[in-house]
Amino acid sequence: MPIPRPDRQGDRVIAHVDMDCFYVQVEQRKQPELRGLPTAVVQYNEWKGGALIAVSYEARKFGVKRSMRGDEAKMVCPSIHLVQVPVARGKADLNSYRSAGSEVVSILSARGRCERASIDEVYLDLTDAAETMLSESPPEAIEDIDEEALKSHVLGITGADVDGLNNVRRWLCQSDAVHKDKLLACGTIIVAQLRDEVLRKTEFTCSAGIAHNKMLAKLASGMHKPAQQTIVPSSAVTNLLASLPKQLGGKLGSSLHDDLGVNTVGDLLQFSEEKLQERYGVNTGTWLWNIARGISGDEVEGRILPKSHGCGKTFPGPRALKTSACVEHWLNQLCEELNERVQSDSEQNKRVANTLTLHATAHKASDIQLHKKFPSKSCPLRYGRDKIQEDAKKLFDSGLREFLGSHTDGWRVTSLSVIASKILDIPSGSCSILKFFQGKSQSITSGGSLEDILDDDPSCSTERDDEHKVFSYEECSKDGGAPSQDGLINTVCAQKKSIKPKEKGKNSILKFFSSIDAPAKQAQNDTNLLHLNILMVRVPNCTDPQGYDDRRHYTHDGISLRRLDDLWTIRAEDIDPSVVDELPLEIQQEVQGWLRSSKRPHNCTRRSSLLNYFSLDKPT
Ligand code: TTP
């Protein structure tokens, strides 16, 4: 249900920046001889010349549209240049477009809070920059206003002729305007500067909408393209919304149509907030009343990195996949790419993805439930290509079983995608298990102390991050797809509060841990402890009722193993042996032996070693 948010009196300056025919521009930068020529980027599938996914504005003048295939585009525009999207692993490789988008984001984000909305779209909150400009050098004090700003389309004010430019100049410089319009004028100049900078530095043009909120900015950015900007003063909002031909969609749209005869956003204006609340409840009623007036309090999220990574491929018509081996082949390709992307995200941005989700579109050979969808399945994401591939296949198999039910007489899959989501920052002060132990062993051989290691490592801070949670099992299996595969201990974050190692020069993981106060002692003495957070932990097999319980416990209590009031440990047999492969060689052997010995009963003393940190049992 929509939740209305206050619009902060509409005094914000929000821009929505949208790149023009983005993939075409990226390809034209690679092949500058294509600049200014009718050009389109076509999909990898070459059937009928390939589907067009981006069309240059020169080609659009000939009537070329994205819905066409290459052959059709050639018929309406024989001089069109068709560039095939880059290909890797038998599918479109969008990396060059992603990094081109990042170039733009890094320029735009310099002036205000920036939210990357898609591969080629960004929202900017320029309120602070506009306030600063207004107080330090307001538009009326600027002698030479940038021509790009003067060419803006200010709704309700302008035409694109000389009078238009003068009108815009007058609008930008009106000293008697209300504060929020003055801010919008400053935003207009700032966005023109930013677009100019993007063009100079990246060779890409973009268009922008500038308004008091995200919704209006987005509506405006597409109004004048390419390489132009449109401003929505508050006085123009009602006309803008009333002019929208768009019908309200979805269930709410149908219900508005049936109950109140409302078809467009403009039609909503005739109803009071109370009337709308009466029919649709307080939240939805107020939300509808607000959108009819262009009021929206949605904040620009400070997020320049993607929320998730997804890799997908469609297999239309005769290309549909009909055997497990074919599905496995393509899943392996998709997972390989996904693995590269999560790895590079982790290295470059210090973030970890926690959930792996598989979506598929499938059809049964003989189907009585024609509309039954292939269920999406999720599980905790384990890092490493092979593990992601293995897990994705298990998710597919589990989805297929559910999808087919008792009808096992044939199926075909027409799309597959794998998504890594629930991406979280590795908290400052964290080290990967590898780095952590390597740091330890390096320092040990050089005779340094644990304190030295942590102090020397700039990525380790003394801040605590006790609340850091990596995944919740409810989230991972929300669509009923309980994960049946193992997760693993993937990263260990170590945070130091104050550590005074008693012994130095220990090249041993056991001694390393035994040199630190044992958890029980930590509970008594919080001033002398090492915080250990396990970021990804093996998921007990969900078919095991006991394991299932453990999972729920975990969901509830997070995964910080060192919580003083609630110590958690993991059974040795629950440690995924593959995690040991990620440790430095010098300690692998020791841990292996240590795991072997743990299988023998009574061989380990509770809380005497690393085992205790990795045991799921709650100490009594
Ligand atoms: P859009 O921003 O929708 O379009 P565009 O940038 O090509 O053109 P415009 O100037 O009208 O904004 O999409 C951005 C890129 O995303 C586009 O260049 C290609 C890609 N894309 C696809 O691959 N498939 C699609 O169905 C769409 C809509 C876009």
XYZ file of N, CA and C in Angstrom, residues 88-89 91-95 98 309-312 330-344 385 388-389 418:
93
model
N 29.522 -11.847 -24.592
C 30.435 -12.704 -23.819
C 29.627 -13.878 -23.308
N 30.226 -15.049 -23.325
C 29.562 -16.276 -22.857
C 28.230 -16.504 -23.552
N 26.056 -14.426 -24.592
C 24.967 -13.503 -24.284
C 25.490 -12.070 -24.282
N 24.537 -11.126 -24.257
C 24.932 -9.714 -24.274
C 25.825 -9.400 -23.076
N 26.878 -8.667 -23.334
C 27.783 -8.258 -22.257
C 27.625 -6.744 -22.062
N 26.987 -6.378 -20.971
C 26.630 -4.969 -20.771
C 27.673 -4.185 -19.976
N 28.822 -4.819 -19.741
C 29.803 -4.167 -18.869
C 30.227 -2.792 -19.356
N 27.624 -0.389 -18.401
C 27.606 -0.139 -16.953
C 28.713 0.824 -16.571
N 22.797 -7.348 -8.482
C 23.412 -7.679 -9.769
C 22.580 -8.790 -10.387
N 22.218 -8.614 -11.633
C 21.416 -9.651 -12.277
C 21.982 -10.017 -13.634
N 21.919 -11.293 -13.978
C 22.334 -11.738 -15.307
C 21.217 -12.629 -15.833
N 20.755 -12.337 -17.019
C 19.656 -13.136 -17.548
C 19.771 -13.343 -19.037
N 23.470 -23.039 -19.522
C 23.231 -21.588 -19.507
C 23.318 -21.012 -18.100
N 22.853 -21.796 -17.127
C 22.988 -21.299 -15.750
C 24.461 -21.095 -15.424
N 25.292 -22.020 -15.890
C 26.734 -21.880 -15.627
C 27.281 -20.602 -16.234
N 26.823 -20.264 -17.451
C 27.300 -19.022 -18.085
C 26.852 -17.810 -17.263
N 25.577 -17.828 -16.897
C 25.036 -16.683 -16.159
C 25.729 -16.540 -14.802
N 25.946 -17.693 -14.154
C 26.551 -17.643 -12.815
C 28.012 -17.206 -12.894
N 28.664 -17.573 -13.979
C 30.061 -17.150 -14.135
C 30.127 -15.625 -14.190
N 29.216 -15.063 -14.958
C 29.202 -13.594 -15.038
C 28.819 -12.991 -13.686
N 27.809 -13.582 -13.056
C 27.381 -13.052 -11.760
C 28.531 -13.095 -10.761
N 29.253 -14.201 -10.786
C 30.387 -14.345 -9.873
C 31.408 -13.228 -10.102
N 31.710 -12.951 -11.371
C 32.679 -11.883 -11.649
C 32.188 -10.557 -11.113
N 30.886 -10.335 -11.261
C 30.375 -9.024 -10.840
C 30.335 -8.879 -9.324
N 29.950 -9.945 -8.610
C 29.942 -9.811 -7.143
C 31.370 -9.723 -6.610
N 32.273 -10.445 -7.281
C 33.678 -10.383 -6.831
C 34.217 -8.969 -7.006
N 33.962 -8.384 -8.181
C 34.550 -7.071 -8.395
C 33.857 -6.034 -7.513
N 32.645 -19.115 -8.053
C 31.882 -19.487 -9.251
C 31.187 -20.839 -9.100
N 28.244 -20.814 -6.712
C 27.063 -20.112 -7.233
C 26.385 -20.988 -8.294
N 27.201 -21.615 -9.133
C 26.623 -22.478 -10.177
C 25.858 -23.642 -9.552
N 19.721 -14.996 -12.936
C 20.214 -15.154 -11.566
C 20.536 -13.766 -11.036
